[in-house]
Structure formats: structure tokens, C-alpha cells
Amino acid sequence: MAINIGVFSLAQTGPYLQALNEARAAAYIVWQVIDEPSNISSDSEASLEKNDLLGDIHFSNVHFSYPSRSDVSILNGLSFNVARGQTIALVGSSGSGKSTCAQLLQRCYDINSGSISIDGKQINEYNMKWLRQRIGVVSQEPVLFHATIRENILLGHDSATDEEIYEAAKIANAHDFIMTLPNKYETQVGERGTALSGGQKQRIAIARAILRDPKILILDEATSALDNQSEKMVQKALDRVAQGRTIVVIAHRLSTIRNADKIIVIEKGEVVEEGDHVSLMEAQGIYFNFVEQQSLRQAKEEQIMFEEEEMPEALLTNQVDTADSAENGPLELSSVSLPQSILPALHRKKNSREHGDLKEESDEKSDKDIKQNTTLAILRMNKPEWILVVIGCIVASLNGGLEPAYSIIQTKVATVFQECDKDLQKRRILLYVLLYLGIAVLSLVFNTLQGYMFAHSGEALTKRLRSKAFQAILRQDISYFHKAQHSTGALCARLATEASAVQGASGARFGLMLQLIVSMGIGLIVGFIYSWQLTLLVIAFFPLIIFGGISQIHLTTRFASKDKQMLEDTAQVAVETIQNIRTVVQLTKEAYFYDKYSQLLDTIYQSSIKEIHILGVLFAVTSSAFFFALAAFISLGATFVDEGTMRFENVFMVLNTVFFVARAIGRTLTLTQDYGKALEAAENIFILLNRKSKIDNGSNNGDEIVRTSGCGKSTTIQLIERFYDANIGRLLVDSKDVRSLNLQWYRSQIGIVSQEPVLFNMSIRENIAYGNNNRTEIPLDEIIEAAKNANIHDFIQQLPDGYATNCGARGTQLSGGQKQRIAIARALLRNPKILLLDEATSALDSESEKIVQEALDRAQENRTSITIAHRLSTIQNANMICVIHNGIIAESGTHEELLSLRNHYYRLVQQTLK
């Protein structure tokens, strides 16, 4: 009997061995990450320097290529010197290696050959954390973390006082706009700073760098997102803080570097010219050509101004406050090239994005309603596999009858040895052996079919849920993503874990639960046949067992709901840290984010310990109930046998069948925790699937029109794209409210190039082809033509893999200028009716800007074009220029008409020419 129970139990370990193997496979991957060696570690044991950093920098014959593209050389024997306290400028075309120098100076990568030294010491000999703490960086694409403005600035120096934070913000020209926010410095900036404009993010990043009080300050296009007045103010502030420290400036606007102590011109990873502004102009080389290109544009603007009467001195000094925001920002220049027949009407309240009060609109069902229908909803979602599910249920039911049959045969085997007739005993033993073999064959067939049917249907359900959940996420309006519970990390965690967790209520586990339920039913029927008294005695203990099981389901569901948010919080921290690892490294905040992540894990751990204790008690109660029932059963059964009212064989038969029923209940209870988590996961997914976005790009409703037009400012580009709807008023396109248009069709008519272009982790060809998703395959000739118009084709051709080159996550394998040109090519390929250009050329050098601007000028023909720009040269030929101030159109007209008014636009132009 003991051996029989042991062997039978061993046969049931299959699912648990599967879970163990899955855990081992996962652990192997985790240990690979843990054991991965790092050549550059901020935790290096290099000793701290006794003396502070002075700031002498020396690049000597540096050769470098990025590890992911080792066959593409970025720097080719680069050499230059920077003396302490000097301000040097790195100048060159996009992709020449300027930003790479900044990254190497922070030792984000190790060079292939040559040497980089600071204060005469190789940078690989420094303690990396100590060195990076003395280097401040403001990059071309500033990164803010999902925290308050105060916390983001404080990342520059975690022990700074509030007064020091305010002073850094004032120097960066950010304090005024921060103080206009309801929560001021405690305002949440959103994930990646989405609640702020590009200029606001850049100024907060500058404040963060200033607060660091670094010995070496790297400014990589640090003012590219600022309007002219803000740029001048911030530039003056940076000039002041430059005293006593080494400054490395990377800029395309040469006006910001004229006063640099040394200007280094880099082409194809080599220094081709070096000197100050005067000496390089006298040499009339590459730098001279760069300056001439920008000077021609400046001269053209000045010529227009000189045609006007001399502006009164009083007007010159009457400057407008600037904050570069929707509410209190600088006077941004929004040019509109419009067909003469239509001008959209756009009215709305001040944008409340920065105040964090964007209201989420939805018609979600209540959680209660969804919970009531979760199981049925799971089955409906599995409807395409209904044949597999039905066959699986039939096989599981048949499989469930094998265990009671086994218990009956086992009882007969136990009594056959009492048979006195040896021949009869042998015949019965042979019969039972054959029955055992029959059960073995049937078990093999049934378990194989059951496993295949439910595994197939379960994986199909997981795939379908992930696909539909991802589709539902893409369908949501932008305000949905402003909520913390809908952050990137939370949504990724939901896609990764919840869809697969639903299999706890379907798939293989559902089949096993059905099998066990059938076993319990048949076992109870057999028990009633042989002794209804003993069976009722055992059933009397079932309420305690069932209560424990139901309690486990309820508590597990509740715990899963509570743990879900904590797990999503940890996922958000992890995703945000990894996505912005370069900024984390630059700020030497690896320990800060590790501690933040560990604290969240500790919270989950403490919560889980309490849950385990509660669930452990319930499991103990249900498990012990079986043994109490067994004790009562044996006592009563022995009494019946002793009194002669029941045969021993019948008692033993009921004991075996009831034993299997109890064991089936126990196995079922082990699945209740997975079932509870599955219900919670399913509820969360169905809430997402059933959420109806107010702005639904997946809807087929709405009209389609041919001609479109629109106007606005930088903050209303999102309204034109209909990421949000206006609180009050309407946005009309060809006299039709955009809310009445088919959203997917409407957006397909719009092309956009934003200030911070985003590329996907795929090839250059695929990124450009994304511009036109109306066709499944875009001919390479069309992609090349778009790339040529964006002045990026020649660069792509130089890459070993050409258009098949992978851009990396968010385009990290390319420079800012290269990314922007690919984004422009993507927009041009779309051939849109409306073209939105939000600082489309801000990251380009002068030569590239000129070529691309010509391409954009050609692209704007015969289509509505809305340009947001700080550079006057890109908008002065627009049909209409709208000057936005405090959320309203302060004045509009052509360039000449606005100059003649001598008001907002006139002052803005004058500031540009200073």
C-alpha cells in the first residue's frame, strides 16, 4: 500500500517538474546577467583622488568605433588639448564624432587605441564614480525622470539645499515658469518629462548640471530647444558659471561659440582645423565656410530689417517675458502655409498638461461587473479554439475517471490475496494486471491528448490576449499614458506577465482542475454505492476544506491586485533606469536607482511574507481536515465491521475512493492560488480591452475628406494630431470638426518631424518605411529618394550594411542630426496633406540644414504646412505667421505685415538679430 501510494504520487509530479525546469531556465538567464563582467564599472576599486580635478584634457591619436558597429570607424586618430579653465568648442557636420568625444570623456566607452587623459592621468585609472561626479553634462536630448521638478534638479547634487536649487533654476532661466505651476517645484514632470515642453526640459537639465558645480561642463547642443531670448539669457548664465572650470561646447549655432578660447573643427573623426574664431576666419577653411553659410542667412534677415524704419530705443528695451510653455512661454514663431480657401478655427483653454489635470475619459465597466463575467470572458476569448477545448474537456473527463477506477482495482487486489482458491486467485490477479495495463495505456493516451489540447488552446489564448492588449494600448488617447499606473514599465509588465497568468484559469491548469472535479464526482458516487454512511461522514468535513479553498482564492485574488501595483512600480523604475542608463551613468546615480528599486522589492517582500503566513494557515487547515476525516472514518468503519453491519471489503473500497477524492481536493486547492491570480490578471486585461478611448484611432467611424488645413503653435501640434481634444471650441479641417473624422485615416494624412525624433530598434530602411503604412511593402527606390531629399542618403551608403543598418533602441546608434534627417525622410515618404515641422532642423549643422530646408520647402508645395521654429530664416516666407502669447494668437499676418505692426513679432525679430 505504501509503495503504491508513493509510486502514484511520483507519477503526479509532472506539472511540478515542469515548473521546476521553467524556474531553472529563468534562473540561468538571471545568473548570466548577474555574472556578466563589465569593463567599465562605477563600482571600481580604484582609489579616490587626494586632490580635486583641475580640468586639463588631452586626446591623443584616439581611434574608436561603437561596439555594436565595430566595422564603422567614428574617430580616426583624433588629437587635441584643452587647458584647465578653457572653453573649447567642437564643430563639425552631423555624425562627425563630436558627441562621441563627450561620451568618451565620461568613459561611457573604452577607446580602441590612443589615450584620453585628464590632469595627466589616463581616465581608465580614475575611480569612475569620483570622476563622473566632477563632470556635468547637458545633452541634445535632455532626459528627465518620472519625479518632481525638485527631485530631478536634485539629482545633480543630492545634498543641495532648496536655496541652491532655486539659484540653479534661476541661472537656467527656469525658475519663473516653475513658479507659475500650481505645485511649483513639486510638479510631477511625467515619464521622460512628457508634461513639459522641450525647452522647459532642457532648462531643467541645465539647472541640474549647474547644481552639480562640475569641474568639467559638457554642453552638447544645450540650448538647441530654446527660443532666441531664452538662449541668450541662458548662454550668458553659462558664460558666468564657466569661470574657473573647463567647458566643452558642442554646437551648430556658431554664434554661441565665437568667444570660445579654442574652436576645434572635426570631420570624419579627425581634427581638421583648430584655433580661435579670429584665426580660423582668417584661414578661410572649413570653419570659415560654416560661418559664411550662417552669416548669409543672418544677412538676409538683417536686410529685411534694415528696410524698416529705425526702431525706437524704448521699444528695443521692452522685452516680453519668456517661459517656453503653453501658458507663460516665449513668443514662439508658428508659420502656416495655407490654401486660400480655408482657415481652421481653433479655440481652447490654456493647456492644463503641466498641471497634471488631464482628465481620463472612458466608459469602462465597473470592476464588479467585470469580475462577475471574467471566467465566461476567458472562455469566449478562447472561442477560436473551441474544438480543442471541447476535445480537451472530454478527454479530461475520461482521464478523471481513471483514478476512481484505479482505486476500485486497488481494493480488489488487496482482497484477492484472501482468496483460498489458488486458480481463481491467479485468474483474478491476471485480470487486475491487465486492467492496470489498460489504465496505463489509457492514461498515456488521455494525458497526451489533454496536455496537447489545453496547452495549444492556452498558448493561443495568451498570444491573443497579448496581441489584443497591445492593440488596446495603442488605441488609447495620450492622456491615458500620463497616469502613473499606465507608465511604460507598468504596461510592459502587464503584457509580459498578466496574459500568461490567465492560463491559471484556462489551458493545462483548467484541464487538470476539470479532471480532478470528475475524479471527485465519480469517487463520491462509488462511496455512496458501497457505504452512504461513511461517505456522508467524510462529506461532513468538506465544508471546512471548501471554505479553506475558497478563502485562498479570494485572498490570492485580493493579494494579486495589491501586489500588481507594486510590481508595476518596480517594473517602471527598472525600465526607466535602463532606458536612460546613459543619463544615470552621467549623474552617477546607479546606487540611487538601485536603492529605489530595492526598497520597492523590500515592500513586496514584506507584503508577501504576510500573505504567505495567512495562506499557509488556510492550507494547513484544509490539509489537516483530511486527517481528521480519516481518523473519524477509520473509527466508524471499524465499528461497522465489528458489529457485522458492513464487510471489510466495502470499508476498504470507500476508504480508497474517499482517499482519492480527498487527494483530488488537495491537488485542486494547490491550483487555487494560480486560479485567483489568473482571475485578477484577466480582470485587468479585460478592463483594458473594454476601455473605450474618447479619442479612438481604432474606430472605423467618421468621415474621410480630401483637403486639409490647420494652424496653431508648438503646444497645439498635439491638438492637430488629435492626441487630445480641446476643452472648449473646435478644430476644423476643411470646415469639418476633426472629432467627426475617422481618426486613423486623418492621422495618415499628417506627417510630423518633431524636435526630439524617435526611431525604432530596427533597420534604417524599416524606420523610413514606417512613414507610409498604407502599403505593406515600400520599394527601396522610394526610400532612397526620401533619404536623398533629407540629405541622409550619402551617410547611409557609407555604412557597411547600408539601409539594413540597425538604428538601436530609440536610435541610439545614430547622432542627433542623423536621427532627425531619418525622421524627415520618414515624413517625406508619407507624402502627407498636412506637414507639421516642430524644430525639424534644430539638430542639423548649417550645411545639412540648408540642404534639408530646401527639401522641406519643396515638400511644402501643394500641401498645408505648419512650422514651429526659433530660427527666423525657416519661416519668413510663410503665407501666414501666427504669434502665440499666453495661449492665444496675439497677431498674425505675413512677415512684412507683422514687421510693419512693430509689436510682438517685430520685437522677436529684433532679439534674433542682436
mmCIF file of C-alpha atoms in Angstrom, residues 142 168-169 171-175 197-209 222-223 225-226:
data_model
loop_
_atom_site.group_PDB
_atom_site.id
_atom_site.type_symbol
_atom_site.label_atom_id
_atom_site.label_comp_id
_atom_site.label_asym_id
_atom_site.label_seq_id
_atom_site.Cartn_x
_atom_site.Cartn_y
_atom_site.Cartn_z
ATOM 1 C CA PRO A 142 17.673 66.004 -22.166
ATOM 2 C CA ALA A 168 20.430 76.913 -10.232
ATOM 3 C CA ALA A 169 16.934 77.161 -11.731
ATOM 4 C CA ILE A 171 20.566 80.729 -13.694
ATOM 5 C CA ALA A 172 18.989 78.300 -16.170
ATOM 6 C CA ASN A 173 16.041 80.681 -16.698
ATOM 7 C CA ALA A 174 13.638 78.009 -15.415
ATOM 8 C CA HIS A 175 12.596 79.430 -12.043
ATOM 9 C CA SER A 197 7.952 71.243 -23.397
ATOM 10 C CA GLY A 198 11.339 70.593 -24.984
ATOM 11 C CA GLY A 199 12.664 73.985 -23.892
ATOM 12 C CA GLN A 200 11.490 73.519 -20.316
ATOM 13 C CA LYS A 201 13.123 70.090 -20.111
ATOM 14 C CA GLN A 202 16.383 71.468 -21.423
ATOM 15 C CA ARG A 203 16.425 74.295 -18.891
ATOM 16 C CA ILE A 204 15.770 71.901 -16.010
ATOM 17 C CA ALA A 205 18.615 69.724 -17.299
ATOM 18 C CA ILE A 206 20.859 72.806 -17.364
ATOM 19 C CA ALA A 207 19.835 73.652 -13.793
ATOM 20 C CA ARG A 208 20.681 70.080 -12.784
ATOM 21 C CA ALA A 209 24.135 70.393 -14.342
ATOM 22 C CA ALA A 222 22.493 72.541 -24.650
ATOM 23 C CA THR A 223 20.403 75.457 -25.920
ATOM 24 C CA ALA A 225 15.498 73.700 -27.812
ATOM 25 C CA LEU A 226 15.350 77.290 -26.524
#
